């Protein structure tokens, strides 16, 4: 039995798409802040490449804080913890990059994530989004989980075109080149309920 | 021979349910504070995922200290040590998450844990409780150990329904969605005897 | 040829009982203090679980310093080094817990250890003593080494009852539930000769 | 399908040439700065030797800052992150040295990298460029990616001479002995758009 | 071809006896001080147990500085480096303990080591010397190297008694119980030439 | 094709002799300084023993700074980076010790290294040079690389005597006992061009 989309009530919780040996699945990226000196904690039974995605997302945000409307003093005053639930399952690969980025921007701005949205894509330090594998399996899992909108790299559009139309009904695709587009699509202007003042 | 439930006299000691190759068992999570600068020690022959549960529990509490009635200054003035007894047995997996969370809240608030209570469930950074495996074996072990109340994730209710009624007599089940519910069910308002002033 | 009991002239030296592939043996736990900032050194070719016992013993003492009559300022002004001699032999397991605890209390209080005494038992953060294995082999080794008093967990009493009476002559057993009882039994009120002023 | 050259709009992004089991390819070195105390982050699923190249490049620049027109105070006020995209692919070897050096000089000076340029070569602490392997495969990949200018070590000129002329049409080669020559060839005097003031 | 005894001109250089797969040999322990904050460097291709001997020796000296006539302020103002030459040969085991202890006391007091002396024995934190193996092979190597005096643990006397008298001619044995006896036997009251003022 | 000797224009660059599975070769040790707090970086795909040689060389210099005419304040104000080029080749063993020592003395004094000189030998903390293996192969490689002077340990003289005279023509050998002799032979009194003021 597969996971289902959950609500968007909490800052830092974003839905990603994963591709495992037993097929596609959705996964959640969660992040929280606690008072501290800027330590980054990463948990969830993650391999080296997936941990690197978390570092890339955080360092990219630090380097471009102003363009995201984030006060850079935050980074020195809080510890960040990024977690990917279901610790019994080992996870790896770069495709959670966009999801981690979105999670952290939501966390630092306390902005609400768009409803029923999922995403998959590698991120890079220059702000680009790169294509990833397992698109067909991921899309099927997204439908099962009641996702209605999906963000992908433009280079993954051809993978969508190879999928039968009947599997795509009810899904809207957003193809992006850059991480800025992901954030514009994924985050609303609304703050989450009980938004923290950072 | 299996372990038996013990008393609830000491802050930070909470009963969990474990599932090993030789069947179900109960386990104890113990935690203590000592003057320090916020270091987290984790012992008990634990694998990576179980150590991550301890980090998740502590960071979640740090991030939500006020909602638990905890003065956040405590975190910088004390070291925390979480231990799982019976060091000869290797232990791993995410299912001690709720038990570790309850142990730490009891420790930081010096509140007494409810009597004859055990629990099992994964925790996440957004405050949810996730279902875990081995429910049947864990329930049998709980009965043998004289446990009378058990906290489980709502998604584990179906596992209970598959167990014959005769094995469940004398057991009360509490199904939860969120970590807040765990704490309301597990901790009394009473302080432990000789409660520390933090 | 097996080890023999040695004197109790030095603070921090306590006799334990070990169980190895070649049978039972006694072992010594030694600890010393040097001026420093609280670092814990652990040597003696020890495995992960035995090193964890040293951490558990030290953290338990830090958390309960007053109840042992220890000025907690000591912990920040001295480094602690715990060693288990005979470095050519790898050692592991939790059963040296009570011995390490007694060694550290003797060290911090400079109190003399009782003569001709040995002990074995796992310790936990809530102050309990847990039973351990290899009791028969350990008792035989204790006799050979001229030990006359032995501290064990109450749950190990049944192991003693299974040993023929002739092997037990000349041995007095103390069965304990808690670490406090160990300390009352193991340490005299007398300071060691040339006791350090801490 | 192989990668294509991309624009030179962003400081710190430089095109390298790689040689893998499945043939030649281009790769990108990306680097960014964030406020900090001089930490070096290296990501991209890199092996030990490729990580060492990043350290060599950064330490060489620190040791020769003035000759590159870089204010040495920068090093203590910013963290540097070097990334090599496509995290699913393990990468190793010393041949990205010149590319990493160019990336960092572009980053610290905010100068634009020359268009349609790629490079490959090991670097050393005395400022020399050393020859590398896989030249033929790398050149073919460069052509496919629309590269027009290539920087190589002078000792790799003989490898170019062994390649049929038809494969080289449209490519200009720059053979270098030293790292200074690389920087003169690779970086323009123009700042990137939205150059940071360091 | 085997090593030969060398002079005693330099503080911190002491001759030990080693037992390897190819027979006995002598080895040298060397130690130096440099201005610093108390770091301990250990080199010479040493295994875990031999590195532990170095830590035990240094911590024992720190804990008993006054009894050795050493100003304890030295430990915080200098780094210590202990090396065992012939880096191509892996070395391990506890038997260099007495040699490392003597090397460090010579270093901290700048006292000259006795001439033509070698030693072997494990050390412990309570100041005892423990017996070690390979005595026959070590004695033969000592003779070949022109050693005339040897320090051993009293418990190794029986190993000497099993060696034919003809192999022992020209050798004087000193059997010790404690580390204090080692130092009295091994160090002269004379300072080395060009003794450092610490 | 083998490496060739290069110039002596840069401080800290010294030619060593290496012995690999495919025969002898020359190698270069390079070192640089950058403003910092005394960190030692070691790169070049080196094994544990070769990294230890770098530590031994640096610590020996720190301990004997005055005798080399080096202001000891340098060590706390600069980071040192030692690199051995050709990162694709794993390297190990103690025989680069003299080369690393010479590199660092040249670096700290900014003195020029003698022309056409190569060396091989292990170093120790008491200032001695020890013999190393592979002498014949190393000498042949030195000739091919146009080396004319070679520094060896006196104990390696017998290895030279076993080589046919025709292979030795044009080579001058310097046999040394101590590290001081290496420095006197290897470094000129002349500063390098553009010497740094430290
Ligand atoms: Ca799932
Ligand atoms: Ca689920
Ligand atoms: Ca159990
Ligand atoms: Ca038990
Ligand atoms: Ca023994
Ligand atoms: Ca013994
Ligand atoms: Ca590619
Ligand atoms: Ca691509
Ligand atoms: Ca030897
Ligand atoms: Ca030798
Ligand atoms: Ca070479
Ligand atoms: Ca070369």
JSON list of C-alpha atoms in Angstrom, two decimals, chain E residues 43-153:
[
{"chain": "E", "resi": 43, "resn": "UNK", "atom": "CA", "xyz": [53.22, 7.91, 14.14]},
{"chain": "E", "resi": 44, "resn": "UNK", "atom": "CA", "xyz": [55.15, 4.85, 12.95]},
{"chain": "E", "resi": 45, "resn": "UNK", "atom": "CA", "xyz": [52.51, 2.65, 11.29]},
{"chain": "E", "resi": 46, "resn": "UNK", "atom": "CA", "xyz": [51.11, 1.60, 14.67]},
{"chain": "E", "resi": 47, "resn": "UNK", "atom": "CA", "xyz": [48.01, -0.45, 15.42]},
{"chain": "E", "resi": 48, "resn": "UNK", "atom": "CA", "xyz": [45.28, 0.52, 17.87]},
{"chain": "E", "resi": 49, "resn": "UNK", "atom": "CA", "xyz": [46.76, -1.20, 20.95]},
{"chain": "E", "resi": 50, "resn": "UNK", "atom": "CA", "xyz": [50.21, 0.33, 20.51]},
{"chain": "E", "resi": 51, "resn": "UNK", "atom": "CA", "xyz": [48.66, 3.77, 20.07]},
{"chain": "E", "resi": 52, "resn": "UNK", "atom": "CA", "xyz": [46.73, 3.17, 23.29]},
{"chain": "E", "resi": 53, "resn": "UNK", "atom": "CA", "xyz": [50.05, 2.51, 25.07]},
{"chain": "E", "resi": 54, "resn": "UNK", "atom": "CA", "xyz": [51.19, 5.99, 24.11]},
{"chain": "E", "resi": 55, "resn": "UNK", "atom": "CA", "xyz": [47.99, 7.50, 25.49]},
{"chain": "E", "resi": 56, "resn": "UNK", "atom": "CA", "xyz": [48.30, 5.49, 28.70]},
{"chain": "E", "resi": 57, "resn": "UNK", "atom": "CA", "xyz": [51.91, 6.59, 29.20]},
{"chain": "E", "resi": 58, "resn": "UNK", "atom": "CA", "xyz": [51.12, 10.26, 28.66]},
{"chain": "E", "resi": 59, "resn": "UNK", "atom": "CA", "xyz": [47.97, 10.27, 30.81]},
{"chain": "E", "resi": 60, "resn": "UNK", "atom": "CA", "xyz": [49.76, 8.42, 33.62]},
{"chain": "E", "resi": 61, "resn": "UNK", "atom": "CA", "xyz": [52.51, 11.05, 33.60]},
{"chain": "E", "resi": 62, "resn": "UNK", "atom": "CA", "xyz": [49.97, 13.88, 33.59]},
{"chain": "E", "resi": 63, "resn": "UNK", "atom": "CA", "xyz": [48.17, 12.31, 36.55]},
{"chain": "E", "resi": 64, "resn": "UNK", "atom": "CA", "xyz": [51.42, 11.81, 38.52]},
{"chain": "E", "resi": 65, "resn": "UNK", "atom": "CA", "xyz": [53.46, 14.77, 37.30]},
{"chain": "E", "resi": 66, "resn": "UNK", "atom": "CA", "xyz": [54.66, 15.93, 40.71]},
{"chain": "E", "resi": 67, "resn": "UNK", "atom": "CA", "xyz": [55.99, 12.50, 41.67]},
{"chain": "E", "resi": 68, "resn": "UNK", "atom": "CA", "xyz": [58.18, 12.60, 38.55]},
{"chain": "E", "resi": 69, "resn": "UNK", "atom": "CA", "xyz": [59.36, 16.15, 39.26]},
{"chain": "E", "resi": 70, "resn": "UNK", "atom": "CA", "xyz": [57.55, 17.54, 36.20]},
{"chain": "E", "resi": 71, "resn": "UNK", "atom": "CA", "xyz": [55.84, 20.92, 36.19]},
{"chain": "E", "resi": 72, "resn": "UNK", "atom": "CA", "xyz": [52.28, 20.14, 35.03]},
{"chain": "E", "resi": 73, "resn": "UNK", "atom": "CA", "xyz": [52.07, 23.44, 33.12]},
{"chain": "E", "resi": 74, "resn": "UNK", "atom": "CA", "xyz": [54.26, 21.82, 30.46]},
{"chain": "E", "resi": 75, "resn": "UNK", "atom": "CA", "xyz": [51.38, 19.67, 29.25]},
{"chain": "E", "resi": 76, "resn": "UNK", "atom": "CA", "xyz": [49.29, 22.64, 28.17]},
{"chain": "E", "resi": 77, "resn": "UNK", "atom": "CA", "xyz": [52.15, 24.53, 26.50]},
{"chain": "E", "resi": 78, "resn": "UNK", "atom": "CA", "xyz": [53.64, 21.86, 24.26]},
{"chain": "E", "resi": 79, "resn": "UNK", "atom": "CA", "xyz": [52.48, 19.29, 21.74]},
{"chain": "E", "resi": 80, "resn": "UNK", "atom": "CA", "xyz": [53.97, 15.81, 22.12]},
{"chain": "E", "resi": 81, "resn": "UNK", "atom": "CA", "xyz": [54.89, 13.62, 19.15]},
{"chain": "E", "resi": 82, "resn": "UNK", "atom": "CA", "xyz": [55.77, 9.94, 19.71]},
{"chain": "E", "resi": 83, "resn": "UNK", "atom": "CA", "xyz": [57.25, 8.04, 16.78]},
{"chain": "E", "resi": 84, "resn": "UNK", "atom": "CA", "xyz": [58.45, 4.47, 16.22]},
{"chain": "E", "resi": 85, "resn": "UNK", "atom": "CA", "xyz": [60.88, 4.39, 13.27]},
{"chain": "E", "resi": 86, "resn": "UNK", "atom": "CA", "xyz": [60.83, 2.08, 10.26]},
{"chain": "E", "resi": 87, "resn": "UNK", "atom": "CA", "xyz": [57.44, 3.15, 8.95]},
{"chain": "E", "resi": 88, "resn": "UNK", "atom": "CA", "xyz": [57.29, 0.35, 6.38]},
{"chain": "E", "resi": 89, "resn": "UNK", "atom": "CA", "xyz": [56.76, -2.18, 9.20]},
{"chain": "E", "resi": 90, "resn": "UNK", "atom": "CA", "xyz": [53.30, -2.32, 10.85]},
{"chain": "E", "resi": 91, "resn": "UNK", "atom": "CA", "xyz": [53.61, -2.57, 14.65]},
{"chain": "E", "resi": 92, "resn": "UNK", "atom": "CA", "xyz": [51.10, -3.33, 17.37]},
{"chain": "E", "resi": 93, "resn": "UNK", "atom": "CA", "xyz": [50.63, -4.73, 20.87]},
{"chain": "E", "resi": 94, "resn": "UNK", "atom": "CA", "xyz": [51.06, -3.40, 24.42]},
{"chain": "E", "resi": 95, "resn": "UNK", "atom": "CA", "xyz": [54.69, -4.39, 25.06]},
{"chain": "E", "resi": 96, "resn": "UNK", "atom": "CA", "xyz": [56.22, -1.00, 24.20]},
{"chain": "E", "resi": 97, "resn": "UNK", "atom": "CA", "xyz": [54.44, 0.57, 27.17]},
{"chain": "E", "resi": 98, "resn": "UNK", "atom": "CA", "xyz": [57.48, 0.83, 29.46]},
{"chain": "E", "resi": 99, "resn": "UNK", "atom": "CA", "xyz": [59.59, 2.15, 26.59]},
{"chain": "E", "resi": 100, "resn": "UNK", "atom": "CA", "xyz": [57.06, 4.85, 25.74]},
{"chain": "E", "resi": 101, "resn": "UNK", "atom": "CA", "xyz": [56.77, 5.84, 29.41]},
{"chain": "E", "resi": 102, "resn": "UNK", "atom": "CA", "xyz": [60.55, 6.13, 29.73]},
{"chain": "E", "resi": 103, "resn": "UNK", "atom": "CA", "xyz": [60.77, 8.11, 26.50]},
{"chain": "E", "resi": 104, "resn": "UNK", "atom": "CA", "xyz": [58.22, 10.66, 27.71]},
{"chain": "E", "resi": 105, "resn": "UNK", "atom": "CA", "xyz": [59.76, 11.06, 31.18]},
{"chain": "E", "resi": 106, "resn": "UNK", "atom": "CA", "xyz": [63.17, 11.58, 29.56]},
{"chain": "E", "resi": 107, "resn": "UNK", "atom": "CA", "xyz": [61.56, 14.15, 27.27]},
{"chain": "E", "resi": 108, "resn": "UNK", "atom": "CA", "xyz": [59.75, 16.08, 29.98]},
{"chain": "E", "resi": 109, "resn": "UNK", "atom": "CA", "xyz": [62.76, 16.07, 32.35]},
{"chain": "E", "resi": 110, "resn": "UNK", "atom": "CA", "xyz": [65.48, 16.17, 29.65]},
{"chain": "E", "resi": 111, "resn": "UNK", "atom": "CA", "xyz": [67.29, 13.46, 31.59]},
{"chain": "E", "resi": 112, "resn": "UNK", "atom": "CA", "xyz": [69.68, 11.12, 29.81]},
{"chain": "E", "resi": 113, "resn": "UNK", "atom": "CA", "xyz": [68.70, 7.46, 29.34]},
{"chain": "E", "resi": 114, "resn": "UNK", "atom": "CA", "xyz": [71.09, 4.82, 30.72]},
{"chain": "E", "resi": 115, "resn": "UNK", "atom": "CA", "xyz": [73.51, 3.40, 28.13]},
{"chain": "E", "resi": 116, "resn": "UNK", "atom": "CA", "xyz": [73.10, 0.02, 26.41]},
{"chain": "E", "resi": 117, "resn": "UNK", "atom": "CA", "xyz": [69.73, -0.52, 28.03]},
{"chain": "E", "resi": 118, "resn": "UNK", "atom": "CA", "xyz": [66.60, -2.04, 26.51]},
{"chain": "E", "resi": 119, "resn": "UNK", "atom": "CA", "xyz": [63.20, -2.89, 27.98]},
{"chain": "E", "resi": 120, "resn": "UNK", "atom": "CA", "xyz": [59.81, -4.51, 27.26]},
{"chain": "E", "resi": 121, "resn": "UNK", "atom": "CA", "xyz": [56.59, -4.55, 29.27]},
{"chain": "E", "resi": 122, "resn": "UNK", "atom": "CA", "xyz": [52.96, -3.47, 29.31]},
{"chain": "E", "resi": 123, "resn": "UNK", "atom": "CA", "xyz": [51.97, -0.54, 31.51]},
{"chain": "E", "resi": 124, "resn": "UNK", "atom": "CA", "xyz": [48.72, 0.18, 33.33]},
{"chain": "E", "resi": 125, "resn": "UNK", "atom": "CA", "xyz": [47.06, 3.27, 34.77]},
{"chain": "E", "resi": 126, "resn": "UNK", "atom": "CA", "xyz": [47.78, 2.24, 38.37]},
{"chain": "E", "resi": 127, "resn": "UNK", "atom": "CA", "xyz": [51.52, 2.23, 37.73]},
{"chain": "E", "resi": 128, "resn": "UNK", "atom": "CA", "xyz": [52.13, -1.50, 37.40]},
{"chain": "E", "resi": 129, "resn": "UNK", "atom": "CA", "xyz": [54.22, -3.29, 34.78]},
{"chain": "E", "resi": 130, "resn": "UNK", "atom": "CA", "xyz": [52.64, -6.41, 33.22]},
{"chain": "E", "resi": 131, "resn": "UNK", "atom": "CA", "xyz": [54.45, -9.38, 31.61]},
{"chain": "E", "resi": 132, "resn": "UNK", "atom": "CA", "xyz": [54.63, -9.74, 27.82]},
{"chain": "E", "resi": 133, "resn": "UNK", "atom": "CA", "xyz": [55.35, -12.50, 25.31]},
{"chain": "E", "resi": 134, "resn": "UNK", "atom": "CA", "xyz": [58.21, -13.42, 22.97]},
{"chain": "E", "resi": 135, "resn": "UNK", "atom": "CA", "xyz": [60.86, -13.04, 25.68]},
{"chain": "E", "resi": 136, "resn": "UNK", "atom": "CA", "xyz": [63.33, -15.56, 24.24]},
{"chain": "E", "resi": 137, "resn": "UNK", "atom": "CA", "xyz": [63.34, -14.00, 20.78]},
{"chain": "E", "resi": 138, "resn": "UNK", "atom": "CA", "xyz": [63.61, -10.52, 22.24]},
{"chain": "E", "resi": 139, "resn": "UNK", "atom": "CA", "xyz": [66.63, -11.47, 24.39]},
{"chain": "E", "resi": 140, "resn": "UNK", "atom": "CA", "xyz": [68.47, -12.95, 21.43]},
{"chain": "E", "resi": 141, "resn": "UNK", "atom": "CA", "xyz": [67.85, -9.77, 19.44]},
{"chain": "E", "resi": 142, "resn": "UNK", "atom": "CA", "xyz": [69.05, -7.64, 22.35]},
{"chain": "E", "resi": 143, "resn": "UNK", "atom": "CA", "xyz": [72.36, -9.53, 22.47]},
{"chain": "E", "resi": 144, "resn": "UNK", "atom": "CA", "xyz": [72.89, -9.15, 18.73]},
{"chain": "E", "resi": 145, "resn": "UNK", "atom": "CA", "xyz": [72.30, -5.41, 19.12]},
{"chain": "E", "resi": 146, "resn": "UNK", "atom": "CA", "xyz": [74.95, -5.10, 21.87]},
{"chain": "E", "resi": 147, "resn": "UNK", "atom": "CA", "xyz": [72.46, -4.39, 24.64]},
{"chain": "E", "resi": 148, "resn": "UNK", "atom": "CA", "xyz": [73.88, -5.19, 28.11]},
{"chain": "E", "resi": 149, "resn": "UNK", "atom": "CA", "xyz": [71.02, -4.37, 30.49]},
{"chain": "E", "resi": 150, "resn": "UNK", "atom": "CA", "xyz": [67.37, -5.31, 30.19]},
{"chain": "E", "resi": 151, "resn": "UNK", "atom": "CA", "xyz": [64.29, -4.31, 32.17]},
{"chain": "E", "resi": 152, "resn": "UNK", "atom": "CA", "xyz": [61.46, -6.85, 32.39]},
{"chain": "E", "resi": 153, "resn": "UNK", "atom": "CA", "xyz": [58.34, -7.46, 34.47]}
]
